[in-house]
Structure formats: structure tokens, C-alpha cells
JSON list of C-alpha atoms in Angstrom, two decimals:
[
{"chain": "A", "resi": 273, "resn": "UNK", "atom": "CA", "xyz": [168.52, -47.35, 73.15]},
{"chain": "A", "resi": 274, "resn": "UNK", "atom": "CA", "xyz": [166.64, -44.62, 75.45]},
{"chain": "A", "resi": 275, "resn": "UNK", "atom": "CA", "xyz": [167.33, -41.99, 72.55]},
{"chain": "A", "resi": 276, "resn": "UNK", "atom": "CA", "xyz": [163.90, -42.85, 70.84]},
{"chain": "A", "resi": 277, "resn": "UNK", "atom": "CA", "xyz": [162.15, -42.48, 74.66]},
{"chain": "A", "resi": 278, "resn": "UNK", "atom": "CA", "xyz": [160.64, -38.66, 73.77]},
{"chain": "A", "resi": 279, "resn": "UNK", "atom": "CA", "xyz": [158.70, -36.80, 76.22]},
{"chain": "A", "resi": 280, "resn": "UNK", "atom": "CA", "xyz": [154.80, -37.44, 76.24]},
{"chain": "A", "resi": 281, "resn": "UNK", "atom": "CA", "xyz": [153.50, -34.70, 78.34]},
{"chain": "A", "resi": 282, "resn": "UNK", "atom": "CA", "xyz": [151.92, -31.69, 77.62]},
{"chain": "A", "resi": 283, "resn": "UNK", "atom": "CA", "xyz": [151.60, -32.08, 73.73]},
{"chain": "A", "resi": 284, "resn": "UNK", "atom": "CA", "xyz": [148.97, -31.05, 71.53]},
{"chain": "A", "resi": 285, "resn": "UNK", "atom": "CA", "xyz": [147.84, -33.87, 70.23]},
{"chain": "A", "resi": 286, "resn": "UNK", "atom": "CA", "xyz": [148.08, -35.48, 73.02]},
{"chain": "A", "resi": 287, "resn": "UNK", "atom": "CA", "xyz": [150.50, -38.86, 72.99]},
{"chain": "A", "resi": 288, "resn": "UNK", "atom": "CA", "xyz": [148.77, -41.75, 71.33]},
{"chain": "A", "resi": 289, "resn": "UNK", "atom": "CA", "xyz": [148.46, -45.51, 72.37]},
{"chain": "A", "resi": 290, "resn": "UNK", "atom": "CA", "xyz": [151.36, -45.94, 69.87]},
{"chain": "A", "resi": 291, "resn": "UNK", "atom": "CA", "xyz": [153.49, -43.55, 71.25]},
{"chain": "A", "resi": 292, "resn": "UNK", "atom": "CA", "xyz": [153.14, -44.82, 74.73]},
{"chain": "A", "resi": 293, "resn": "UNK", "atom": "CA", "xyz": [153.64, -48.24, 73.94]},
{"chain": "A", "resi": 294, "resn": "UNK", "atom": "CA", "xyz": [157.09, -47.53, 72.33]},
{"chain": "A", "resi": 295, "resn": "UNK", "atom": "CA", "xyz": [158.46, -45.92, 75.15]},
{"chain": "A", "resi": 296, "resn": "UNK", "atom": "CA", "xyz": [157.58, -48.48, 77.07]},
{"chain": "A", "resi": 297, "resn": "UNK", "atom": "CA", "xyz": [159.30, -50.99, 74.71]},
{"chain": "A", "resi": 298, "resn": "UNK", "atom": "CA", "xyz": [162.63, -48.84, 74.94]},
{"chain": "A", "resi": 299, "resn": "UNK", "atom": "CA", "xyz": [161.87, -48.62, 78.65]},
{"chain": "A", "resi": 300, "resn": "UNK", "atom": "CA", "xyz": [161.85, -52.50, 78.71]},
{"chain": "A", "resi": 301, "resn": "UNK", "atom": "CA", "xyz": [164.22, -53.19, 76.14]},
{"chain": "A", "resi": 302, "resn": "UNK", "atom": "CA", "xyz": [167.42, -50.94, 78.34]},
{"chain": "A", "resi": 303, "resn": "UNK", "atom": "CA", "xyz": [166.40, -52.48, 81.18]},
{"chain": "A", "resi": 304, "resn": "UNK", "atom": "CA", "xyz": [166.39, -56.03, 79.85]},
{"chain": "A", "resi": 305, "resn": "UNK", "atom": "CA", "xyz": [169.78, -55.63, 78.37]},
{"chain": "A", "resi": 306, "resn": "UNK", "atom": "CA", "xyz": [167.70, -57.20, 75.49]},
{"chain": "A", "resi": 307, "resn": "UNK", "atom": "CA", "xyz": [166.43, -55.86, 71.94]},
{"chain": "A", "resi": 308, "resn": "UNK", "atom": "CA", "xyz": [164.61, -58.99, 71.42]},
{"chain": "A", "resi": 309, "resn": "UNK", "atom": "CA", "xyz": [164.54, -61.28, 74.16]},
{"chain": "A", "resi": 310, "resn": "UNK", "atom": "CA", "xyz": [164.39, -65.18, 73.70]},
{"chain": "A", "resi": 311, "resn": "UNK", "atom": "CA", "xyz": [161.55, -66.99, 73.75]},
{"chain": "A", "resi": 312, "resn": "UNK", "atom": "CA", "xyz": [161.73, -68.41, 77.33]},
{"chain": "A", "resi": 313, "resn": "UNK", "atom": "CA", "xyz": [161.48, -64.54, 78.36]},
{"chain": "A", "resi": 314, "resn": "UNK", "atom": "CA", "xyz": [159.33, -63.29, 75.64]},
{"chain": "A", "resi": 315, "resn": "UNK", "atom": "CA", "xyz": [155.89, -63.47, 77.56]},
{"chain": "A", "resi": 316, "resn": "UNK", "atom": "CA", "xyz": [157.71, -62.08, 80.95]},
{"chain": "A", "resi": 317, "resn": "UNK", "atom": "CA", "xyz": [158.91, -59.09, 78.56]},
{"chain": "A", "resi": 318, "resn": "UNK", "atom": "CA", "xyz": [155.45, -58.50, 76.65]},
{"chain": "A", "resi": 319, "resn": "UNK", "atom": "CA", "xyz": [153.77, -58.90, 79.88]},
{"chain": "A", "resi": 320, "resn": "UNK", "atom": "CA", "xyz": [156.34, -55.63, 80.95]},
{"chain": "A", "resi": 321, "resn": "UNK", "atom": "CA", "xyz": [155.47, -53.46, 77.87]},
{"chain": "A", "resi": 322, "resn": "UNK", "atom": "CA", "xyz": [151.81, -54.13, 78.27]},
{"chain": "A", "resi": 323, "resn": "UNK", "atom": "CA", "xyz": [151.79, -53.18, 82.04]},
{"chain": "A", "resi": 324, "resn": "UNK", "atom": "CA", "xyz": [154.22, -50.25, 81.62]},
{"chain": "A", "resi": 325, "resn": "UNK", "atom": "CA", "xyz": [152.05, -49.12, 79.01]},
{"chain": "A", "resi": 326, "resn": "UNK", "atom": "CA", "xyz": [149.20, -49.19, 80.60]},
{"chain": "A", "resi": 327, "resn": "UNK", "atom": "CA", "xyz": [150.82, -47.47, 84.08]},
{"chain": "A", "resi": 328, "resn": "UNK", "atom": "CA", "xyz": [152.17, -44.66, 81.42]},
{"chain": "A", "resi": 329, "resn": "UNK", "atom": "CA", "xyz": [148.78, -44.13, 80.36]},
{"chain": "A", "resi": 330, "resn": "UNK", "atom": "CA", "xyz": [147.43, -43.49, 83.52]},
{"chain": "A", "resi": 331, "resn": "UNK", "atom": "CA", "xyz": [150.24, -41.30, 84.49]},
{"chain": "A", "resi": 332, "resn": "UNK", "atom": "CA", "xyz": [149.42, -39.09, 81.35]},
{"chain": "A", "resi": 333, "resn": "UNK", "atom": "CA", "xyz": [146.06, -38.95, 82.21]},
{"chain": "A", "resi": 334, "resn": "UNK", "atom": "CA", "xyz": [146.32, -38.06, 85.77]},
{"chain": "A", "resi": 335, "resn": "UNK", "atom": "CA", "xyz": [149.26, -35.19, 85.31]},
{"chain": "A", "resi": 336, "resn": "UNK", "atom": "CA", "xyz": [148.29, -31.73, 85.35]},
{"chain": "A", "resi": 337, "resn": "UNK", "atom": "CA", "xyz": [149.98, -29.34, 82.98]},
{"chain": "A", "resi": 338, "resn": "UNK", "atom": "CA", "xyz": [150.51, -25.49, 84.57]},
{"chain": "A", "resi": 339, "resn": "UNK", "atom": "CA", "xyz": [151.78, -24.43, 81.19]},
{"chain": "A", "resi": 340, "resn": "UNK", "atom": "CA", "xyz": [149.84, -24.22, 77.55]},
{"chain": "A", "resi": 341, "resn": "UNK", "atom": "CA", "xyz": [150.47, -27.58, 75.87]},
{"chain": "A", "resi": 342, "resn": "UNK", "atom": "CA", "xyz": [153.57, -28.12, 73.17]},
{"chain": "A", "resi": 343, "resn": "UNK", "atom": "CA", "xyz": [153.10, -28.14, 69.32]},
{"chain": "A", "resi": 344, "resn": "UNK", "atom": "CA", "xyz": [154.51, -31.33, 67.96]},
{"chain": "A", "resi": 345, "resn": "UNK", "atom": "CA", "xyz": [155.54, -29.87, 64.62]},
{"chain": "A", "resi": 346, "resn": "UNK", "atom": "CA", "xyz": [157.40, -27.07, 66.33]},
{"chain": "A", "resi": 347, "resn": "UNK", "atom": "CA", "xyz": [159.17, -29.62, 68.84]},
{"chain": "A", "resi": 348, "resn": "UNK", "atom": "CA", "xyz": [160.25, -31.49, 66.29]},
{"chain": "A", "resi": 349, "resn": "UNK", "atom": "CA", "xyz": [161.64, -28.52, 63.64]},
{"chain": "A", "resi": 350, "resn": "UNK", "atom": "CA", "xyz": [163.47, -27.95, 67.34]},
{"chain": "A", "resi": 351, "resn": "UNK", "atom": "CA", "xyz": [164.65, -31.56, 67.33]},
{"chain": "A", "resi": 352, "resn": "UNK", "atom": "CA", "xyz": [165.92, -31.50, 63.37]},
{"chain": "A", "resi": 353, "resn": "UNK", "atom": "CA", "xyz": [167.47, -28.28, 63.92]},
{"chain": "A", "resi": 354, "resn": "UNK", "atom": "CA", "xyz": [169.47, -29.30, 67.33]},
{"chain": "A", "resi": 355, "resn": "UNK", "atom": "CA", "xyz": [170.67, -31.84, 65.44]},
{"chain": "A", "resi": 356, "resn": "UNK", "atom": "CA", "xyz": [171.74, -30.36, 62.11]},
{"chain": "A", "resi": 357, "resn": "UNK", "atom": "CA", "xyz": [173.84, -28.55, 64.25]},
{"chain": "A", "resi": 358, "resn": "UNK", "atom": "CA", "xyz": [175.41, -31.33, 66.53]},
{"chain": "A", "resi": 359, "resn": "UNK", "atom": "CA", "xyz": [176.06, -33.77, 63.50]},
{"chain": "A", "resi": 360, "resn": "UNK", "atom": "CA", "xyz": [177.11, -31.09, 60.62]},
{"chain": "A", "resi": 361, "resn": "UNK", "atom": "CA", "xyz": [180.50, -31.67, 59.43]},
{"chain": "A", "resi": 362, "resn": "UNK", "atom": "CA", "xyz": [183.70, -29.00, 59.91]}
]
């Protein structure tokens, strides 16, 4: 479930409301236990990915970065590459 939670600091662009808002939901969703939560809880667990989100946010704002912001294309070639290698076949 926390596989899809990326880093969102230091990027050029930097993260979008989108971006923040799913990590949030994978933030919620591990800590749930809960992919989809019934509807007794689903207002308690929007409530949680709305407030995270916003907290997150705020956090990204505030940080200061000491090094020269990440290119996302490059991260990502990174990302395809890693795992080329971890899931190729003998």
C-alpha cells in the first residue's frame, strides 16, 4: 500500500494538490487497515485525507531545500530503471 507514497520535496515542479492528496490517501488507507472504508467510517476517513492533506501542504511549503531541486523526468527514468533491474527475469 505505502509503495505509491513518493517523495514530494524538493522537485521541480513542485508537488501538486493531486499529488499531495494521494499520499495522504495511502497514508490513511495503511493506517486504516482499509482500502475503502464502510460507510459508517467514510466521513471520519475523508475528514483524515482532507486534514492530512492540508498539514502536507503546509509542511511542503514551510521546508527549506539546501540542495538544487530534483527533475521529475530524471527521477522517474531512475525509478523505471531500478526496477527493470529488480523485476527482470534470469
Amino acid at each position: 500500500m505505502c509503495r505509491n507514497i513518493h517523495t514530494l520535496h524538493n522537485f521541480e515542479p513542485a508537488a501538486n494538490d493531486d499529488e499531495v492528496r494521494a499520499a495522504a490517501l495511502q497514508y490513511v488507507r495503511k493506517i486504516s487497515g482499509s482500502t475503502k472504508p464502510a460507510k459508517v467510517n467514510q466521513d471520519a476517513f475523508d475528514r483524515a485525507v482532507h486534514e492530512i492533506a492540508h498539514i502536507t501542504q503546509h509542511l511542503l511549503e514551510d521546508l527549506v531545500a539546501t540542495t538544487p531541486p530534483k527533475d521529475r523526468e530524471v527521477e522517474a527514468a531512475k525509478a523505471r530503471e531500478r526496477n527493470a533491474k529488480r523485476f527482470a527475469t534470469a
